[in-house]
mmCIF file of C-alpha atoms and ligand atoms in Angstrom:
data_model
loop_
_atom_site.group_PDB
_atom_site.id
_atom_site.type_symbol
_atom_site.label_atom_id
_atom_site.label_comp_id
_atom_site.label_asym_id
_atom_site.label_seq_id
_atom_site.Cartn_x
_atom_site.Cartn_y
_atom_site.Cartn_z
ATOM 1 C CA MET N 1 152.008 103.013 72.206
ATOM 2 C CA ILE N 2 154.557 100.636 73.755
ATOM 3 C CA GLU N 3 154.814 97.482 71.654
ATOM 4 C CA LEU N 4 154.784 93.904 72.912
ATOM 5 C CA PRO N 5 158.051 91.966 72.447
ATOM 6 C CA SER N 6 157.906 89.880 69.274
ATOM 7 C CA PRO N 7 161.150 87.868 69.062
ATOM 8 C CA GLY N 8 160.042 85.687 66.146
ATOM 9 C CA ARG N 9 159.273 82.792 68.500
ATOM 10 C CA THR N 10 156.980 82.232 71.465
ATOM 11 C CA VAL N 11 157.747 84.881 74.085
ATOM 12 C CA VAL N 12 159.131 83.663 77.395
ATOM 13 C CA MET N 13 158.075 85.662 80.449
ATOM 14 C CA GLY N 14 160.231 84.878 83.469
ATOM 15 C CA ILE N 15 158.528 85.047 86.866
ATOM 16 C CA LEU N 16 159.955 87.218 89.639
ATOM 17 C CA ASN N 17 157.685 87.071 92.673
ATOM 18 C CA VAL N 18 158.694 89.704 95.219
ATOM 19 C CA THR N 19 156.383 88.191 97.809
ATOM 20 C CA THR N 20 156.528 86.295 101.069
ATOM 21 C CA ASP N 21 154.159 83.482 100.135
ATOM 22 C CA SER N 22 153.945 82.661 96.428
ATOM 23 C CA PHE N 23 153.274 78.954 96.061
ATOM 24 C CA SER N 24 156.600 77.836 94.660
ATOM 25 C CA ASP N 25 159.156 80.583 95.257
ATOM 26 C CA GLY N 26 157.687 82.746 98.029
ATOM 27 C CA GLY N 27 160.217 84.770 100.023
ATOM 28 C CA ARG N 28 163.275 84.062 97.892
ATOM 29 C CA PHE N 29 163.282 87.433 96.142
ATOM 30 C CA LEU N 30 161.762 89.779 98.700
ATOM 31 C CA ASP N 31 165.208 91.318 99.166
ATOM 32 C CA ARG N 32 165.829 94.003 96.510
ATOM 33 C CA ASP N 33 169.347 92.800 95.665
ATOM 34 C CA ALA N 34 168.179 89.191 95.398
ATOM 35 C CA ALA N 35 165.332 90.286 93.143
ATOM 36 C CA LEU N 36 167.720 92.213 90.879
ATOM 37 C CA GLU N 37 170.058 89.252 90.723
ATOM 38 C CA ARG N 38 167.159 86.983 89.765
ATOM 39 C CA GLY N 39 166.071 89.427 87.072
ATOM 40 C CA LEU N 40 169.570 89.646 85.651
ATOM 41 C CA ALA N 41 169.846 85.852 85.686
ATOM 42 C CA LEU N 42 166.596 85.631 83.725
ATOM 43 C CA LYS N 43 167.905 88.191 81.240
ATOM 44 C CA ARG N 44 171.147 86.239 80.798
ATOM 45 C CA LEU N 45 169.098 83.125 80.064
ATOM 46 C CA GLY N 46 167.324 85.021 77.298
ATOM 47 C CA VAL N 47 163.819 85.721 78.579
ATOM 48 C CA ASP N 48 161.916 88.420 76.718
ATOM 49 C CA ILE N 49 160.065 89.800 79.754
ATOM 50 C CA VAL N 50 160.540 89.662 83.515
ATOM 51 C CA ASP N 51 157.174 89.605 85.276
ATOM 52 C CA VAL N 52 157.423 91.265 88.697
ATOM 53 C CA GLY N 53 154.680 90.529 91.221
ATOM 54 C CA GLY N 54 154.332 91.897 94.748
ATOM 55 C CA GLU N 55 151.234 90.014 95.914
ATOM 56 C CA SER N 56 150.804 86.254 95.856
ATOM 57 C CA THR N 57 147.661 84.980 94.153
ATOM 58 C CA ARG N 58 147.889 81.448 95.473
ATOM 59 C CA PRO N 59 144.739 80.033 97.061
ATOM 60 C CA GLY N 60 144.174 81.433 100.535
ATOM 61 C CA ALA N 61 146.958 84.013 100.294
ATOM 62 C CA ALA N 62 146.411 87.074 102.453
ATOM 63 C CA ARG N 63 145.853 90.315 100.523
ATOM 64 C CA VAL N 64 148.772 92.748 100.645
ATOM 65 C CA ASP N 65 148.231 96.443 101.351
ATOM 66 C CA PRO N 66 148.431 98.354 98.015
ATOM 67 C CA ASP N 67 151.210 100.606 99.305
ATOM 68 C CA VAL N 68 153.195 97.577 100.446
ATOM 69 C CA GLU N 69 152.667 95.922 97.069
ATOM 70 C CA ALA N 70 153.800 99.059 95.209
ATOM 71 C CA GLY N 71 156.753 99.442 97.581
ATOM 72 C CA ARG N 72 157.853 95.900 96.796
ATOM 73 C CA VAL N 73 157.657 96.091 92.999
ATOM 74 C CA ALA N 74 158.564 99.682 92.030
ATOM 75 C CA PRO N 75 162.203 99.672 93.205
ATOM 76 C CA VAL N 76 162.835 96.249 91.659
ATOM 77 C CA ILE N 77 161.229 97.323 88.395
ATOM 78 C CA ALA N 78 163.375 100.477 88.294
ATOM 79 C CA ASP N 79 166.525 98.403 88.883
ATOM 80 C CA LEU N 80 165.611 95.914 86.134
ATOM 81 C CA VAL N 81 164.612 98.591 83.612
ATOM 82 C CA ALA N 82 167.932 100.337 84.290
ATOM 83 C CA GLU N 83 169.580 97.105 83.096
ATOM 84 C CA GLY N 84 167.621 97.225 79.849
ATOM 85 C CA ILE N 85 165.141 94.518 80.818
ATOM 86 C CA CYS N 86 161.544 94.576 79.540
ATOM 87 C CA VAL N 87 159.410 94.386 82.684
ATOM 88 C CA SER N 88 155.758 93.564 83.244
ATOM 89 C CA VAL N 89 154.062 94.103 86.584
ATOM 90 C CA ASP N 90 151.751 91.397 87.881
ATOM 91 C CA THR N 91 149.036 93.319 89.735
ATOM 92 C CA MET N 92 145.258 93.701 89.897
ATOM 93 C CA ARG N 93 145.486 97.234 91.287
ATOM 94 C CA ALA N 94 145.488 100.442 89.263
ATOM 95 C CA SER N 95 147.536 102.291 91.890
ATOM 96 C CA VAL N 96 150.251 99.638 91.776
ATOM 97 C CA ALA N 97 150.157 99.572 87.975
ATOM 98 C CA GLU N 98 150.604 103.350 87.970
ATOM 99 C CA ALA N 99 153.606 103.131 90.309
ATOM 100 C CA ALA N 100 155.071 100.324 88.204
ATOM 101 C CA ILE N 101 154.675 102.294 84.981
ATOM 102 C CA GLY N 102 156.316 105.239 86.701
ATOM 103 C CA ALA N 103 159.227 102.956 87.552
ATOM 104 C CA GLY N 104 159.514 101.852 83.925
ATOM 105 C CA ALA N 105 157.269 98.809 83.578
ATOM 106 C CA SER N 106 156.075 98.481 79.995
ATOM 107 C CA ILE N 107 153.346 95.817 80.366
ATOM 108 C CA ILE N 108 150.521 95.346 82.867
ATOM 109 C CA ASN N 109 149.857 91.708 83.715
ATOM 110 C CA ASP N 110 146.452 91.712 85.401
ATOM 111 C CA VAL N 111 145.190 88.386 86.730
ATOM 112 C CA ALA N 112 141.760 89.988 87.198
ATOM 113 C CA GLY N 113 141.682 91.345 83.661
ATOM 114 C CA GLY N 114 140.418 94.701 84.866
ATOM 115 C CA ARG N 115 137.606 93.245 86.968
ATOM 116 C CA ALA N 116 139.230 93.898 90.359
ATOM 117 C CA ASP N 117 139.832 97.626 89.852
ATOM 118 C CA ALA N 118 137.649 99.820 87.624
ATOM 119 C CA ALA N 119 140.455 102.375 87.394
ATOM 120 C CA MET N 120 142.869 99.961 85.726
ATOM 121 C CA ALA N 121 141.598 100.526 82.164
ATOM 122 C CA SER N 122 142.160 104.285 82.324
ATOM 123 C CA VAL N 123 145.659 103.825 83.754
ATOM 124 C CA VAL N 124 146.478 101.463 80.877
ATOM 125 C CA ALA N 125 144.835 103.682 78.253
ATOM 126 C CA ASP N 126 146.608 106.817 79.502
ATOM 127 C CA ALA N 127 150.000 105.114 79.616
ATOM 128 C CA GLY N 128 149.563 103.341 76.267
ATOM 129 C CA VAL N 129 151.040 100.101 77.592
ATOM 130 C CA PRO N 130 150.090 96.527 76.667
ATOM 131 C CA TRP N 131 147.627 94.904 79.071
ATOM 132 C CA ILE N 132 147.436 91.162 79.724
ATOM 133 C CA LEU N 133 143.804 90.335 80.524
ATOM 134 C CA MET N 134 143.728 87.072 82.446
ATOM 135 C CA HIS N 135 140.501 85.218 83.134
ATOM 136 C CA TRP N 136 139.565 84.791 86.800
ATOM 137 C CA ARG N 137 135.766 84.747 87.146
ATOM 138 C CA SER N 138 135.826 85.429 90.873
ATOM 139 C CA ALA N 139 138.608 88.002 90.430
ATOM 140 C CA GLY N 140 140.255 88.793 93.727
ATOM 141 C CA ASP N 141 138.226 86.242 95.656
ATOM 142 C CA TYR N 142 141.261 84.645 97.242
ATOM 143 C CA VAL N 143 139.253 82.728 99.755
ATOM 144 C CA HIS N 144 137.707 80.635 97.006
ATOM 145 C CA ARG N 145 140.492 80.689 94.448
ATOM 146 C CA GLY N 146 141.294 77.106 95.269
ATOM 147 C CA THR N 147 137.674 76.089 94.696
ATOM 148 C CA ALA N 148 136.728 75.623 91.067
ATOM 149 C CA ASP N 149 133.950 77.802 89.710
ATOM 150 C CA HIS N 150 131.150 75.906 87.947
ATOM 151 C CA TYR N 151 131.363 75.749 84.146
ATOM 152 C CA ASP N 152 128.922 74.074 81.740
ATOM 153 C CA ASP N 153 131.381 74.657 78.897
ATOM 154 C CA VAL N 154 134.617 76.086 80.273
ATOM 155 C CA VAL N 155 136.123 76.918 76.876
ATOM 156 C CA ARG N 156 133.049 78.767 75.610
ATOM 157 C CA GLU N 157 132.480 80.559 78.924
ATOM 158 C CA VAL N 158 136.096 81.612 79.435
ATOM 159 C CA ARG N 159 136.306 82.751 75.815
ATOM 160 C CA ASP N 160 133.072 84.767 76.093
ATOM 161 C CA GLU N 161 134.030 86.270 79.454
ATOM 162 C CA LEU N 162 137.462 87.273 78.157
ATOM 163 C CA MET N 163 135.828 88.990 75.181
ATOM 164 C CA THR N 164 133.578 90.864 77.608
ATOM 165 C CA GLN N 165 136.739 92.034 79.371
ATOM 166 C CA VAL N 166 138.114 93.105 75.980
ATOM 167 C CA ASP N 167 134.938 95.056 75.206
ATOM 168 C CA LEU N 168 135.087 96.863 78.552
ATOM 169 C CA ALA N 169 138.754 97.729 77.992
ATOM 170 C CA VAL N 170 138.137 99.089 74.501
ATOM 171 C CA LYS N 171 135.117 101.099 75.711
ATOM 172 C CA ALA N 172 137.439 102.641 78.315
ATOM 173 C CA GLY N 173 139.783 103.800 75.567
ATOM 174 C CA VAL N 174 142.305 100.973 75.529
ATOM 175 C CA ASP N 175 143.808 100.165 72.129
ATOM 176 C CA PRO N 176 142.657 96.626 71.258
ATOM 177 C CA GLY N 177 146.047 96.118 69.635
ATOM 178 C CA SER N 178 147.626 96.344 73.081
ATOM 179 C CA LEU N 179 145.651 93.474 74.628
ATOM 180 C CA VAL N 180 146.855 89.952 75.411
ATOM 181 C CA LEU N 181 144.452 87.216 76.577
ATOM 182 C CA ASP N 182 145.203 84.552 79.156
ATOM 183 C CA PRO N 183 142.784 81.733 80.137
ATOM 184 C CA GLY N 184 143.886 81.879 83.768
ATOM 185 C CA LEU N 185 144.925 78.260 84.379
ATOM 186 C CA GLY N 186 144.289 77.251 87.961
ATOM 187 C CA PHE N 187 142.322 80.357 88.908
ATOM 188 C CA ALA N 188 139.190 78.784 90.370
ATOM 189 C CA LYS N 189 139.525 76.115 87.685
ATOM 190 C CA ASN N 190 140.061 72.395 88.246
ATOM 191 C CA SER N 191 142.448 70.126 86.333
ATOM 192 C CA ASP N 192 139.885 69.188 83.683
ATOM 193 C CA HIS N 193 139.093 72.866 83.123
ATOM 194 C CA ASN N 194 142.800 73.598 82.682
ATOM 195 C CA TRP N 195 143.408 70.773 80.205
ATOM 196 C CA ALA N 196 140.291 71.700 78.230
ATOM 197 C CA LEU N 197 141.522 75.287 78.002
ATOM 198 C CA LEU N 198 144.987 74.204 76.856
ATOM 199 C CA LYS N 199 143.499 71.884 74.227
ATOM 200 C CA ALA N 200 141.390 74.837 73.011
ATOM 201 C CA LEU N 201 144.385 77.150 72.586
ATOM 202 C CA PRO N 202 143.787 77.382 68.792
ATOM 203 C CA GLU N 203 140.230 78.614 69.522
ATOM 204 C CA PHE N 204 141.599 81.358 71.750
ATOM 205 C CA ASN N 205 144.091 82.319 69.036
ATOM 206 C CA GLU N 206 141.137 82.721 66.650
ATOM 207 C CA LEU N 207 139.857 85.596 68.805
ATOM 208 C CA GLY N 208 142.574 87.691 67.165
ATOM 209 C CA PHE N 209 144.638 88.533 70.240
ATOM 210 C CA PRO N 210 148.012 87.205 71.446
ATOM 211 C CA VAL N 211 147.499 84.462 74.039
ATOM 212 C CA LEU N 212 149.661 83.941 77.117
ATOM 213 C CA VAL N 213 149.794 80.553 78.860
ATOM 214 C CA GLY N 214 150.662 80.358 82.567
ATOM 215 C CA ALA N 215 150.991 76.717 83.609
ATOM 216 C CA SER N 216 154.372 76.809 85.328
ATOM 217 C CA ARG N 217 154.596 74.429 88.288
ATOM 218 C CA LYS N 218 150.849 74.607 88.819
ATOM 219 C CA ARG N 219 148.843 72.116 90.845
ATOM 220 C CA PHE N 220 147.149 70.476 87.854
ATOM 221 C CA LEU N 221 150.560 69.378 86.622
ATOM 222 C CA GLY N 222 151.300 67.948 90.058
ATOM 223 C CA SER N 223 147.999 66.024 90.018
ATOM 224 C CA LEU N 224 148.738 64.627 86.556
ATOM 225 C CA LEU N 225 152.102 63.364 87.785
ATOM 226 C CA ALA N 226 150.869 61.998 91.121
ATOM 227 C CA ASP N 227 152.712 58.940 92.494
ATOM 228 C CA ALA N 228 151.272 55.443 93.038
ATOM 229 C CA ASP N 229 149.808 56.617 96.344
ATOM 230 C CA GLY N 230 148.078 59.504 94.639
ATOM 231 C CA GLU N 231 150.449 62.036 96.177
ATOM 232 C CA PRO N 232 150.773 64.967 93.765
ATOM 233 C CA ARG N 233 154.238 65.751 92.407
ATOM 234 C CA PRO N 234 155.591 68.739 94.398
ATOM 235 C CA PRO N 235 156.156 72.087 92.605
ATOM 236 C CA ALA N 236 159.904 71.595 92.172
ATOM 237 C CA GLY N 237 159.202 68.336 90.322
ATOM 238 C CA ARG N 238 156.930 69.930 87.742
ATOM 239 C CA GLU N 239 159.596 71.569 85.543
ATOM 240 C CA THR N 240 159.623 68.914 82.819
ATOM 241 C CA ALA N 241 155.850 69.050 82.535
ATOM 242 C CA THR N 242 156.031 72.839 82.446
ATOM 243 C CA ALA N 243 158.586 72.739 79.627
ATOM 244 C CA VAL N 244 156.437 70.290 77.654
ATOM 245 C CA VAL N 245 153.468 72.647 78.053
ATOM 246 C CA SER N 246 155.701 75.445 76.755
ATOM 247 C CA ALA N 247 156.710 73.385 73.716
ATOM 248 C CA LEU N 248 153.099 72.461 72.958
ATOM 249 C CA ALA N 249 151.921 76.025 73.563
ATOM 250 C CA ALA N 250 154.512 77.215 71.049
ATOM 251 C CA THR N 251 153.441 74.549 68.565
ATOM 252 C CA HIS N 252 149.807 75.597 68.912
ATOM 253 C CA GLY N 253 150.413 79.285 68.422
ATOM 254 C CA ALA N 254 150.670 80.816 71.897
ATOM 255 C CA TRP N 255 152.128 84.322 71.899
ATOM 256 C CA GLY N 256 153.918 83.607 75.168
ATOM 257 C CA VAL N 257 154.436 81.448 78.215
ATOM 258 C CA ARG N 258 154.934 82.599 81.823
ATOM 259 C CA VAL N 259 157.440 80.377 83.620
ATOM 260 C CA HIS N 260 159.742 80.041 86.647
ATOM 261 C CA ASP N 261 162.453 77.886 85.005
ATOM 262 C CA ALA N 262 163.201 79.970 81.929
ATOM 263 C CA GLN N 263 165.998 77.792 80.579
ATOM 264 C CA ALA N 264 163.837 74.683 80.367
ATOM 265 C CA SER N 265 161.079 76.488 78.490
ATOM 266 C CA LEU N 266 163.460 78.375 76.206
ATOM 267 C CA ASP N 267 165.013 75.030 75.264
ATOM 268 C CA ALA N 268 161.609 73.393 74.834
ATOM 269 C CA ILE N 269 160.403 76.198 72.585
ATOM 270 C CA ALA N 270 163.601 76.042 70.509
ATOM 271 C CA VAL N 271 162.982 72.328 69.937
ATOM 272 C CA ALA N 272 159.310 72.881 69.093
ATOM 273 C CA GLU N 273 160.121 75.632 66.627
ATOM 274 C CA ALA N 274 162.880 73.606 64.906
ATOM 275 C CA TRP N 275 160.467 70.662 64.629
ATOM 276 C CA THR N 276 157.751 72.868 63.144
ATOM 277 C CA ARG N 277 160.201 74.441 60.672
ATOM 278 C CA GLY N 278 161.710 71.082 59.788
ATOM 279 C CA ALA N 279 165.098 72.740 60.010
ATOM 280 C CA ALA N 280 167.570 73.883 62.650
ATOM 281 C CA GLY N 281 168.140 77.517 61.713
ATOM 282 C CA ARG N 282 165.505 80.222 62.020
HETATM 283 N N1 PMM D 1 149.033 86.311 83.266
HETATM 284 C C1 PMM D 1 149.179 85.448 84.291
HETATM 285 N N2 PMM D 1 149.656 85.888 85.483
HETATM 286 C C2 PMM D 1 149.791 85.010 86.528
HETATM 287 N N3 PMM D 1 150.244 85.464 87.720
HETATM 288 C C3 PMM D 1 150.357 84.601 88.773
HETATM 289 C C4 PMM D 1 150.030 83.252 88.611
HETATM 290 C C5 PMM D 1 150.167 82.319 89.767
HETATM 291 O O1 PMM D 1 151.374 81.675 89.676
HETATM 292 P P1 PMM D 1 152.684 82.159 90.497
HETATM 293 O O2 PMM D 1 152.235 82.238 91.923
HETATM 294 O O3 PMM D 1 153.681 81.106 90.218
HETATM 295 O O4 PMM D 1 153.124 83.468 89.994
HETATM 296 N N4 PMM D 1 149.585 82.770 87.419
HETATM 297 C C6 PMM D 1 149.445 83.644 86.365
HETATM 298 C C7 PMM D 1 148.955 83.203 85.069
HETATM 299 O O5 PMM D 1 148.625 82.030 84.848
HETATM 300 N N5 PMM D 1 148.842 84.145 84.095
#
C-alpha cells in the first residue's frame, strides 16, 4: 500500500496541467520539457505532490481521447518520478490511471470519484495507491459543468454522496485507508455552494478521511473580488484569495490543498500553522 504524504502540515499539491485549454494555465506545459521544468520548479518550492492532468475539466472543455490523455501525462509523470517527485494523476479514466501508475504515479486524483469509469476502483485496488474521490454529481458532464446542480442542502448532499462513493470503492476492494475526499469546489456548484462547503470543512473532516481543498484561482473567488462594475477578478488576480483559502483550510484541518501558485500557499500555511501553535518552530 503506497502511503499518502504526511509532512506534519497541510499537504500542498502543485498543479501541472498538460493540456491545451485549462482555465488558467492551458497550453503552457503541453511541451514535455516545459512540463518537467514546471514540476522541478514546484519541487524546489517545496510542494509535497505534483498533480499532473492531461484533460481540462473547465466548463465546456472538449473531451480528450483517452490515448491522447495518457500520451500527455505518462511521459511527464515518468520524468518527474525519475527526479524523486511524488506525482498524482488527475484523470477520470481507468486506462489513463493505469498508464500513469505504470509511469510511476503514486496517487489517483479522480474528479469523478469513480463515477465516470466503473473500472477505476479495480485499477486503484490492484495497484494499492491512494485515491482522491472528488465530488462532481454530474461527473463527466462537461456541457453542464458550468451550470450549478440543484441542492436543498449542499453540505449534507455532498457529504452523503461522497460517502456513497466511499462505499462503492470499499465494496470494490479499495482500502478505505487509501481514500481522500474532496468536495469538488466549482464542479456544477455555484459560489454559495462553494462557500457553504468550505465553511463545513470540519464536518467533512469528521467523516474520518483526509480532505483535499481545490479552490485555486476558481471563478467563485473571482466573483467575490469583483470590481465596482461587477466584473469578476481575472484568474491571475486570485492568488491572494487562494492563499487565504489555503491558510484557512490548514487552520480548519484540511489534509491538503491543490494550488497553482505553490509558494503563496506554502507561505500561507506556514503562517497559519505558526499562529495555531503560538510559536515559530514546529
Ligand atoms: N481533486 C481535485 N482535482 C481537481 N482537478 C481540476 C480542477 C479544476 O481546476 P484546474 O483546471 O485549475 O486544474 N479542480 C480540482 C479540484 O478542485 N479537486
